[in-house]
C-alpha positions as a Python dict, from the first residue, in 0.01 Angstrom:
ca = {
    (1, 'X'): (0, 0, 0),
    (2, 'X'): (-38, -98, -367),
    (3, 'X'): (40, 255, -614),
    (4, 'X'): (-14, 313, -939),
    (5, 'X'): (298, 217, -1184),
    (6, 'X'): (383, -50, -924),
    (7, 'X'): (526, -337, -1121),
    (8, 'X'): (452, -727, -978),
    (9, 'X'): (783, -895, -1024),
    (10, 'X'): (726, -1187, -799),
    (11, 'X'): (367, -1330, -642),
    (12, 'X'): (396, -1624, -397),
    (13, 'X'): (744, -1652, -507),
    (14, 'X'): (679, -1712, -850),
    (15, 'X'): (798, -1465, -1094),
    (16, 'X'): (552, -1288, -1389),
    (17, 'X'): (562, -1082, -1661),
    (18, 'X'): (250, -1012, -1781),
    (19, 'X'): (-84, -932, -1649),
    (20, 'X'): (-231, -1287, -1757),
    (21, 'X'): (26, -1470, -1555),
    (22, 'X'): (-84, -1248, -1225),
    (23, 'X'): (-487, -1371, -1267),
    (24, 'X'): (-385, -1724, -1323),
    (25, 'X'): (-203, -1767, -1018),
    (26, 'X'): (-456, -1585, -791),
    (27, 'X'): (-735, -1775, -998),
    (28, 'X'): (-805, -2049, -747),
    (29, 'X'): (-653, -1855, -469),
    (30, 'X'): (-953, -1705, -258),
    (31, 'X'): (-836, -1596, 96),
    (32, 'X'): (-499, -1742, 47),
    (33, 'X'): (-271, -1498, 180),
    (34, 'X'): (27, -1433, -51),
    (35, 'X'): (354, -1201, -106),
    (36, 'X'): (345, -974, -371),
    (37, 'X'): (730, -863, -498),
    (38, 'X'): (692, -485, -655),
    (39, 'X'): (944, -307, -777),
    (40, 'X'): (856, 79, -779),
    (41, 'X'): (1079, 356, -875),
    (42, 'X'): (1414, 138, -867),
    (43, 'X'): (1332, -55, -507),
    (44, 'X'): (1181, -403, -415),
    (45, 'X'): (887, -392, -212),
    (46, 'X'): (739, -721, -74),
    (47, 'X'): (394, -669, 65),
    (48, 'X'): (148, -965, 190),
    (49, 'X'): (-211, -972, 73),
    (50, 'X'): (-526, -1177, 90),
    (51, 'X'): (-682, -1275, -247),
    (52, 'X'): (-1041, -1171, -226),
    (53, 'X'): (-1336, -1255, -430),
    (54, 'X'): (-1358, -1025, -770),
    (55, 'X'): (-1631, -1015, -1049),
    (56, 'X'): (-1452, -1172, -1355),
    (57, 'X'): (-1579, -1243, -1734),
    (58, 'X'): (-1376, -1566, -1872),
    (59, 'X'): (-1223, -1643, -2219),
    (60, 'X'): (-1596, -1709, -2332),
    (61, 'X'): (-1747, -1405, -2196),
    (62, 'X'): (-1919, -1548, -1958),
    (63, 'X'): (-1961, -1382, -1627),
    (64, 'X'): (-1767, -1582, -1279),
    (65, 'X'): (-1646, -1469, -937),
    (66, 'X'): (-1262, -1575, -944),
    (67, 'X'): (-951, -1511, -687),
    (68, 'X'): (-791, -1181, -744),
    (69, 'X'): (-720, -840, -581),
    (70, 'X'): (-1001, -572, -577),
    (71, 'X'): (-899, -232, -640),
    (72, 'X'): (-619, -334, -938),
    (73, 'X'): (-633, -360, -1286),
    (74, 'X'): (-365, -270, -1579),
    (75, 'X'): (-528, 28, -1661),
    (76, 'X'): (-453, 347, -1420),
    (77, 'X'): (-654, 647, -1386),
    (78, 'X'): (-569, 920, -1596),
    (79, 'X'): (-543, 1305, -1504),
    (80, 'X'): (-895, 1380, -1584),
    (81, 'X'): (-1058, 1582, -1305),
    (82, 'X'): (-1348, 1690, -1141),
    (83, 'X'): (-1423, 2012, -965),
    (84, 'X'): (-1723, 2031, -731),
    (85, 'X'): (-1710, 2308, -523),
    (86, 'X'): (-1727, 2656, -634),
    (87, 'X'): (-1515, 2783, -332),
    (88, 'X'): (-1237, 2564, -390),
    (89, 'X'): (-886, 2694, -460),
    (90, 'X'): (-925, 2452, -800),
    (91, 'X'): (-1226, 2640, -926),
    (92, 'X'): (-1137, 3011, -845),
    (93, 'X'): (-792, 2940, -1037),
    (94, 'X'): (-1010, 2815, -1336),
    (95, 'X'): (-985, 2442, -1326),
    (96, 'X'): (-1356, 2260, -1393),
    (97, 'X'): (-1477, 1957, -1423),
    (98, 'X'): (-1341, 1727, -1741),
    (99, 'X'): (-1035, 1895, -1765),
    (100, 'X'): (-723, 1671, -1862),
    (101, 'X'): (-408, 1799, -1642),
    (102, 'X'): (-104, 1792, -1845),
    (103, 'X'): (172, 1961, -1613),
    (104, 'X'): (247, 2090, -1272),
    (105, 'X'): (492, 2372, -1352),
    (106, 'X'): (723, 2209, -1570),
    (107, 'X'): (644, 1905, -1475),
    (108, 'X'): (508, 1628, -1668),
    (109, 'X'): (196, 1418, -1508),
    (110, 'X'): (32, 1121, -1712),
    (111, 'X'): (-95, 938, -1448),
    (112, 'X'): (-392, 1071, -1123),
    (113, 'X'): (-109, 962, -891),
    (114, 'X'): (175, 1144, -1045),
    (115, 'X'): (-67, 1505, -1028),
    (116, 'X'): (-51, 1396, -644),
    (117, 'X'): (312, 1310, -643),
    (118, 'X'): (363, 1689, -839),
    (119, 'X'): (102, 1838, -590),
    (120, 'X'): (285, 1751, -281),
    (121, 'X'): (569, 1883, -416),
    (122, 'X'): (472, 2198, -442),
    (123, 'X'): (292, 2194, -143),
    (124, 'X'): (625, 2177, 9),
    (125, 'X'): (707, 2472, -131),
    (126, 'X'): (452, 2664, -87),
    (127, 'X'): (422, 2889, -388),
    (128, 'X'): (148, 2870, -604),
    (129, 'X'): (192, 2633, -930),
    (130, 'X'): (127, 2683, -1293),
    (131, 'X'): (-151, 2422, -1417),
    (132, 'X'): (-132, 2310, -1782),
    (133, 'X'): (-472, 2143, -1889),
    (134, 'X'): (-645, 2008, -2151),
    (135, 'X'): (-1003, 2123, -2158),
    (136, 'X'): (-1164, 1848, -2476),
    (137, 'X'): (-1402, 2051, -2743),
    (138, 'X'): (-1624, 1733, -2803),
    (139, 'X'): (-1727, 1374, -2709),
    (140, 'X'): (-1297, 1262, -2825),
    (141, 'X'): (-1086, 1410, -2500),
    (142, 'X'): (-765, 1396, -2691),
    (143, 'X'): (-946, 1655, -2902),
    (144, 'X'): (-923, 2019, -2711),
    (145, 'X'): (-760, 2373, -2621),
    (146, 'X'): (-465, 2366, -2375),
    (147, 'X'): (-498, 2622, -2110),
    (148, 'X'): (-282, 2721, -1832),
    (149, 'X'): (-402, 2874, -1442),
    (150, 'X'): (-246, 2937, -1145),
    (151, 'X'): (-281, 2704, -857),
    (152, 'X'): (-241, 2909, -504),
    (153, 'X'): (-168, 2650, -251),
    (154, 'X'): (-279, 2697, 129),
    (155, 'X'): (-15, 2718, 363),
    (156, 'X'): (-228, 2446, 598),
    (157, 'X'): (-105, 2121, 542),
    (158, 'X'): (-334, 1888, 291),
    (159, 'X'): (-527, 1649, 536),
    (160, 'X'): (-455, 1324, 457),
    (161, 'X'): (-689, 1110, 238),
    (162, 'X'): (-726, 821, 18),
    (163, 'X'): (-749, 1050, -245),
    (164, 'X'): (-468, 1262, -198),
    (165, 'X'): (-336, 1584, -128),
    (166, 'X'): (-563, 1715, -457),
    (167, 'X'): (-855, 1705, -228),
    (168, 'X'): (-784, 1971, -6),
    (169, 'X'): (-766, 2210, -359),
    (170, 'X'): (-1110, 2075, -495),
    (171, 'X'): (-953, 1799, -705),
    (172, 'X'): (-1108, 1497, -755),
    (173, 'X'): (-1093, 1172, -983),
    (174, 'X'): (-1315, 1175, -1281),
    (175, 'X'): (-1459, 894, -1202),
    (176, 'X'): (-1631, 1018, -901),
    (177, 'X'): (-1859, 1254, -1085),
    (178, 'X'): (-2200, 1196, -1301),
    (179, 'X'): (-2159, 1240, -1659),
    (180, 'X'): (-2456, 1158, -1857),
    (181, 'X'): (-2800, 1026, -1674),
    (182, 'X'): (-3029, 751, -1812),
    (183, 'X'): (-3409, 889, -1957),
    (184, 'X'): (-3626, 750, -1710),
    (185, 'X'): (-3468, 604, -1501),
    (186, 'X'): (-3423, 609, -1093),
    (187, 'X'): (-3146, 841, -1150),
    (188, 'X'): (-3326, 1084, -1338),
    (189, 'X'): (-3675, 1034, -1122),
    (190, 'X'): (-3448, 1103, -813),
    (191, 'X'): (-3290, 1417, -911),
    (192, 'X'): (-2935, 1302, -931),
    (193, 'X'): (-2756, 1551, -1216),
    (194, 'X'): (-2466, 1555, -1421),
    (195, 'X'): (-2179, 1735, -1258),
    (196, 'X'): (-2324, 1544, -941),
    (197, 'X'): (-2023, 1423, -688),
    (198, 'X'): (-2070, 1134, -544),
    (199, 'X'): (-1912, 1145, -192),
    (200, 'X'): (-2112, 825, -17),
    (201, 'X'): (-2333, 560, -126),
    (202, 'X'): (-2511, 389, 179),
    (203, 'X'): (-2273, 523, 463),
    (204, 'X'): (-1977, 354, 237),
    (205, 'X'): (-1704, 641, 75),
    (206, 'X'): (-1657, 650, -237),
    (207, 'X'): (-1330, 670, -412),
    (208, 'X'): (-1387, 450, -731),
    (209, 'X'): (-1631, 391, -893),
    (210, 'X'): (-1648, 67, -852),
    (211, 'X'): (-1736, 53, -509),
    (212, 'X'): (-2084, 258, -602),
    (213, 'X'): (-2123, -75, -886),
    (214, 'X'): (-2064, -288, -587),
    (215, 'X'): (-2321, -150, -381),
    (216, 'X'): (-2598, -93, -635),
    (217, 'X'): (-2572, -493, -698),
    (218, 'X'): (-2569, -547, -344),
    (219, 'X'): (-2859, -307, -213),
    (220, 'X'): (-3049, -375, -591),
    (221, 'X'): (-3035, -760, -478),
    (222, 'X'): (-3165, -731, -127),
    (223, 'X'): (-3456, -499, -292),
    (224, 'X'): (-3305, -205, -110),
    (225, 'X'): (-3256, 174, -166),
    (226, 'X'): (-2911, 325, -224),
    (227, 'X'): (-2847, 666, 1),
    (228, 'X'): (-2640, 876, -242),
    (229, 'X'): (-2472, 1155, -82),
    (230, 'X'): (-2366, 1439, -320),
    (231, 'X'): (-2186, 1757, -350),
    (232, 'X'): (-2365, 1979, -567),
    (233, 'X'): (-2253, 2310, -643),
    (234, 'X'): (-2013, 2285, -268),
    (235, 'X'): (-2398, 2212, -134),
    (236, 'X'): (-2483, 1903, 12),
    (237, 'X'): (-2746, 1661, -132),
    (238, 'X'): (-2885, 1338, -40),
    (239, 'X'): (-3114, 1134, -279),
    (240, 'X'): (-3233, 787, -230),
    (241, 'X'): (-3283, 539, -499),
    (242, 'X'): (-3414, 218, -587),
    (243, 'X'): (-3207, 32, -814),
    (244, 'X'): (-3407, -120, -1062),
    (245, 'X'): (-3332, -495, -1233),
    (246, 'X'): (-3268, -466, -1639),
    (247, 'X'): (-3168, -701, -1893),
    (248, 'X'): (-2907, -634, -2135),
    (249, 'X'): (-2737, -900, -2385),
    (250, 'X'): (-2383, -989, -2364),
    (251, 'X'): (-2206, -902, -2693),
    (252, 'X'): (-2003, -1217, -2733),
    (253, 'X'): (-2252, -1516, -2532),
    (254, 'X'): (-2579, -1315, -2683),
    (255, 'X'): (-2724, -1435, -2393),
    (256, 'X'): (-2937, -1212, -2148),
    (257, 'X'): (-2749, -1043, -1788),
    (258, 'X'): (-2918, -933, -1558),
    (259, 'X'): (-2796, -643, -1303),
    (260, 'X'): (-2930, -400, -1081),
    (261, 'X'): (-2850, -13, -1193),
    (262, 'X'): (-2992, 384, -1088),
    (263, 'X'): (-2903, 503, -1428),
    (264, 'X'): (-2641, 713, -1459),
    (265, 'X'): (-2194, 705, -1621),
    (266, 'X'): (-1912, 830, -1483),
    (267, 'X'): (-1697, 1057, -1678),
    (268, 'X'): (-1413, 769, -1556),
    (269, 'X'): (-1055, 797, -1761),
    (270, 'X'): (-791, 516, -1810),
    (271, 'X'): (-424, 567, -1955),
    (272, 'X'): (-342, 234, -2132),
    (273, 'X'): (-62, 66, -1968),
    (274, 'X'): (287, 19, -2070),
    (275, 'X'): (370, -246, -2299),
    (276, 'X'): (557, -484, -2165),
    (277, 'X'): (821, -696, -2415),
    (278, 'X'): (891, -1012, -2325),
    (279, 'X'): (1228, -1135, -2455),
    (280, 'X'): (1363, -1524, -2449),
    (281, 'X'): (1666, -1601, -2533),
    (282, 'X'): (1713, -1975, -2427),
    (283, 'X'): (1567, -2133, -2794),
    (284, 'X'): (1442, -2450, -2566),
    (285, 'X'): (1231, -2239, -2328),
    (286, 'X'): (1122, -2083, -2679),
    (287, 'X'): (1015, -2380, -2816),
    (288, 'X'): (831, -2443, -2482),
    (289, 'X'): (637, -2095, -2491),
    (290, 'X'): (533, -2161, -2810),
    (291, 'X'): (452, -2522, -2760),
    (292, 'X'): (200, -2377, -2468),
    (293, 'X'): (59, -2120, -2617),
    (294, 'X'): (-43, -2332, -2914),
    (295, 'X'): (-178, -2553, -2664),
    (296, 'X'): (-370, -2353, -2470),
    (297, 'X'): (-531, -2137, -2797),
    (298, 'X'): (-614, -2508, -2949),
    (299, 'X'): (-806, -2601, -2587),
    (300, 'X'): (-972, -2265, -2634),
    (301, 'X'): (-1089, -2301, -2968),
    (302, 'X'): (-1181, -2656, -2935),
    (303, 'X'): (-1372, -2522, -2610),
    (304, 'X'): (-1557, -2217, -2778),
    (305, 'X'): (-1689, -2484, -3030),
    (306, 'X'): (-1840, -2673, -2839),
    (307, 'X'): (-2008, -2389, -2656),
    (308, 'X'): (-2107, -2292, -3036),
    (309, 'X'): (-2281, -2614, -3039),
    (310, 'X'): (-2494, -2590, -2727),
    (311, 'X'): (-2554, -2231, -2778),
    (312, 'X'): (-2372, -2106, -2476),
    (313, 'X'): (-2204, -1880, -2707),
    (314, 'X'): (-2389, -1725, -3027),
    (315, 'X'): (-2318, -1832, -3346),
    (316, 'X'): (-2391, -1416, -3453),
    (317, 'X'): (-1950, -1446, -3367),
    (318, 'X'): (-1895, -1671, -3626),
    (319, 'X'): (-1664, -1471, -3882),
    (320, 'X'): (-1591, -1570, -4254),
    (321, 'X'): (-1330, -1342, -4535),
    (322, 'X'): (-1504, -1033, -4468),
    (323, 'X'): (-1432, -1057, -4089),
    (324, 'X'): (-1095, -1235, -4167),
    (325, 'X'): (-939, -1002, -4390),
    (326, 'X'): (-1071, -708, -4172),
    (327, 'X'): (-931, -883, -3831),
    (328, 'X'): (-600, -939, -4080),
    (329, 'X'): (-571, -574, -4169),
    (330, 'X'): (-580, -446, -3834),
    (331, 'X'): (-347, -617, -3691),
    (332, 'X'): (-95, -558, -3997),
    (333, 'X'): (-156, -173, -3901),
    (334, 'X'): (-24, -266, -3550),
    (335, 'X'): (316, -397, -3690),
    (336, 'X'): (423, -707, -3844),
    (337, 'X'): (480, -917, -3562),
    (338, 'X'): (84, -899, -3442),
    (339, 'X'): (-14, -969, -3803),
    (340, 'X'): (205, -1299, -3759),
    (341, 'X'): (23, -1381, -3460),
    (342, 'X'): (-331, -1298, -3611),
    (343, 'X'): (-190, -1540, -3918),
    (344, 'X'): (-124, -1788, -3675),
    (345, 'X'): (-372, -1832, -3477),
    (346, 'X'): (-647, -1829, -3784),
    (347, 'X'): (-407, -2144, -3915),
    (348, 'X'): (-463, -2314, -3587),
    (349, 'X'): (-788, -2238, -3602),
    (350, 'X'): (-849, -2414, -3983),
    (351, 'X'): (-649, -2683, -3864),
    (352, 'X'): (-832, -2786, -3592),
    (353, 'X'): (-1192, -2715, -3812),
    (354, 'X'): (-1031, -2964, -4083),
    (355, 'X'): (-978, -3222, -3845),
    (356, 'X'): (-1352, -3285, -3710),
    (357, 'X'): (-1550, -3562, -3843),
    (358, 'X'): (-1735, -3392, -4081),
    (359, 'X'): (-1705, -3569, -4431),
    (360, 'X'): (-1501, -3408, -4702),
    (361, 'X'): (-1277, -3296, -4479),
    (362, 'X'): (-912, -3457, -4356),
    (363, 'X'): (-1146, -3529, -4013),
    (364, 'X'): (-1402, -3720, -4216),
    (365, 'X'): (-1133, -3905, -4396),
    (366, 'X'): (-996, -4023, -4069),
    (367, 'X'): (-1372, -4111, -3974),
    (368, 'X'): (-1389, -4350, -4207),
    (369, 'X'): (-1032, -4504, -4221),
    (370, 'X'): (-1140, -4614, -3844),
    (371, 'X'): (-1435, -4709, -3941),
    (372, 'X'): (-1261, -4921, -4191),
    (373, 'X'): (-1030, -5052, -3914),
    (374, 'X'): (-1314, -5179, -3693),
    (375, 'X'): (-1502, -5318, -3951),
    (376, 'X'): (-1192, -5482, -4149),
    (377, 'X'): (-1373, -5376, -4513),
    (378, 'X'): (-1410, -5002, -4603),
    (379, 'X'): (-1707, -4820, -4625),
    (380, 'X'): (-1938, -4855, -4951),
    (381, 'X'): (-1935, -4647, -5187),
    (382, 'X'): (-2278, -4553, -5165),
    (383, 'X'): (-2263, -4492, -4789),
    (384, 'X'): (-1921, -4246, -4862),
    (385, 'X'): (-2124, -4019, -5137),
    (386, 'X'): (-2416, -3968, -4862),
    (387, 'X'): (-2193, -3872, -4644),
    (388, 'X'): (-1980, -3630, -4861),
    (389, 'X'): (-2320, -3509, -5005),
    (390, 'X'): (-2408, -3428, -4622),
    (391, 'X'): (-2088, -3313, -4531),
    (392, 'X'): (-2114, -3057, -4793),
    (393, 'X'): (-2433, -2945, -4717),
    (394, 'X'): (-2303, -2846, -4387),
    (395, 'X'): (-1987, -2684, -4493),
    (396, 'X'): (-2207, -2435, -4757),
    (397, 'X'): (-2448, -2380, -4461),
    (398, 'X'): (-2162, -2268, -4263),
    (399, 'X'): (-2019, -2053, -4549),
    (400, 'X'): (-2388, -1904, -4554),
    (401, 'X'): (-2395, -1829, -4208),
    (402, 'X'): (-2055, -1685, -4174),
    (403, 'X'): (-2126, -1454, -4462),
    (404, 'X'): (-2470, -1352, -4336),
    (405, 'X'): (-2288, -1241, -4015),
    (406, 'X'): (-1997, -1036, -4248),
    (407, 'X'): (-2272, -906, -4454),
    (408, 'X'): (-2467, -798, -4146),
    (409, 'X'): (-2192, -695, -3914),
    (410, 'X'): (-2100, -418, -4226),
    (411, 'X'): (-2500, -334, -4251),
    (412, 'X'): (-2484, -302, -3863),
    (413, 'X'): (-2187, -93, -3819),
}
């Protein structure tokens, strides 16, 4: 009963405001049933649900299987479409596969659901609608040629489906369809081709495409074909394929995962989400906020560090000024307030760097004042120069490395 645009006030009775707050509480949560508080169009809608299992990557990139609820996600599917069968009242009026819809009549639609919402509409009335698209000229689909077609809608009544009333013209999500197919691989062997719809995938419909990920990984790992069943053309086609194992390297861990896949993308569309400002006006609940935020980006850092040092995360993320002042000047093109953040968070970040026990720093200073403690005497002199002489050996080697990975990141990209 979930929509698109629904807005989680409340789950399990405790209220959120952004997206973050909703994964933390269903976290730790799996097949806990709890009450979800929307608020869509002006009403309150409570609706009980049972956290499920969903695939997750953490703060460190690396890969987990968390509580949540699979199907949602901040990003909703924009108005590109697909067009698959030749005979459908969406193709003879001109529509085709890729375009962007922009209005129904003289109405506005942003979102896949809201072309339903405007479809049903006019259904209702029964005359046939003006179409508005936007049909991209390259790889960039804000780029392209607005066109306009008329719609005639069938006086039958649109069967109902998961996918909405736009099925019963020939409409369907983006998503659904193949866009681009990988050289050599079971895709291309099997005769799957772009402009392919995929309408099953083992006896399981298919309405996103992540249920055709889900069953590639599942089928792939039992060393299983996948039945795809298509509509080519308005033809029916069934291929089989055997998902094949391939190793690709995370871009933050560097380290090697491992999935099964046929070979082929969707030509899938997301409209970012609203943003959503937060506003406190109580200066003690402030103080608070900040208080935990610091917190928590502190246990982060000192966290990702650590993973540095045992290599669970690749030191090829390690920034220096190049990557600073680049990370600085995009975020002073978002507005000053991000740029604040960015400036904060890279002071955390020094402060907590300062304070490990590496001599010459504040950390190694406080190394040795213990040391001094225990002992009762400080540390010789000759003792404090190795140290220092080490300690800065270290820091240069990690200036090095940090500008290596500037140096290369520009040669790279």
């Amino acid at each position: 009963g979930i929509r698109p645009r629904d807005r989680i006030v409340e789950i399990g009775g405790k209220p959120v405001t952004t997206w973050n707050e909703v994964e933390g509480f269903l976290k730790f949560r799996e097949g806990e049933k709890v009450d979800l508080q929307l608020e869509r169009d002006g009403q309150s809608l409570k609706m009980p649900i049972t956290v499920t299992r969903v695939h997750s990557k953490n703060d460190y990139g690396e890969d987990q299987e968390i509580g949540g609820i699979k199907g949602i996600g901040p990003y909703p599917l924009a108005t590109m479409i697909g067009v698959s069968n030749p005979k459908s009242a969406a193709y003879l009026a001109g529509l085709r596969t890729g375009d962007i819809i922009q209005k129904i009549d003289t109405r506005a639609v942003l979102l896949y659901d809201e072309l339903n919402q405007a479809l049903t509409a006019a259904w209702t009335a029964g005359n046939p609608v003006t179409v508005t698209v936007k049909r991209p000229t390259g790889n960039d689909p804000k780029e392209g040629m607005e066109h306009s077609f008329t719609l005639s809608i069938p006086k039958t009544p649109a069967h109902d489906s998961p996918l909405g009333p736009s099925e019963s013209l020939g409409i369907y999500p983006s998503e659904l369809f193949v866009k681009q197919i990988t050289p050599g691989s079971p895709a291309e062997k099997g005769g799957l081709q772009p402009g392919d719809r995929i309408v099953k995938i083992s006896d399981t419909p298919v309405f996103n495409f992540e249920t055709i990920v889900d069953r590639v990984q599942e089928q792939g790992g039992k060393e299983e074909q996948v039945t795809l069943n298509l509509e080519r053309e308005g033809q029916p086609v069934t291929l089989l394929l055997k998902p094949v194992i391939t190793t690709q390297e995370d871009p933050l861990t560097r380290q090697p995962i491992k999935k099964y896949m046929v070979g082929f993308m969707p030509s899938t569309a997301y409209r970012e989400s609203e943003i959503v400002k937060v506003t406190i006006h109580d200066p003690v609940e402030l103080f608070h906020r900040a208080a935990t935020e610091t917190y928590d980006l502190a246990e982060k850092m000192v966290i990702s560090i650590a993973k540095l040092a045992v290599g669970k995360i690749s030191v090829k993320n390690l920034g220096g000024p190049v990557l600073i002042a680049s990370v600085a000047g995009r975020s002073l093109d978002a507005g000053i307030i991000p740029f604040i953040q960015m400036m904060a968070l890279i002071s955390i970040n020094l402060f907590l760097l300062n304070l490990f026990p590496v001599p010459i720093l504040d950390g190694g200073h406080l190394l040795f004042f213990m040391i001094e403690g225990v002992k009762g005497k400080p540390v010789s002199v000759r003792t404090m120069e190795i140290a220092n002489q080490v300690g800065m050996v270290f820091i240069l080697m990690l200036v090095g490395l940090t500008l290596f990975n500037d140096i290369s990141r520009i040669v790279l990209h």
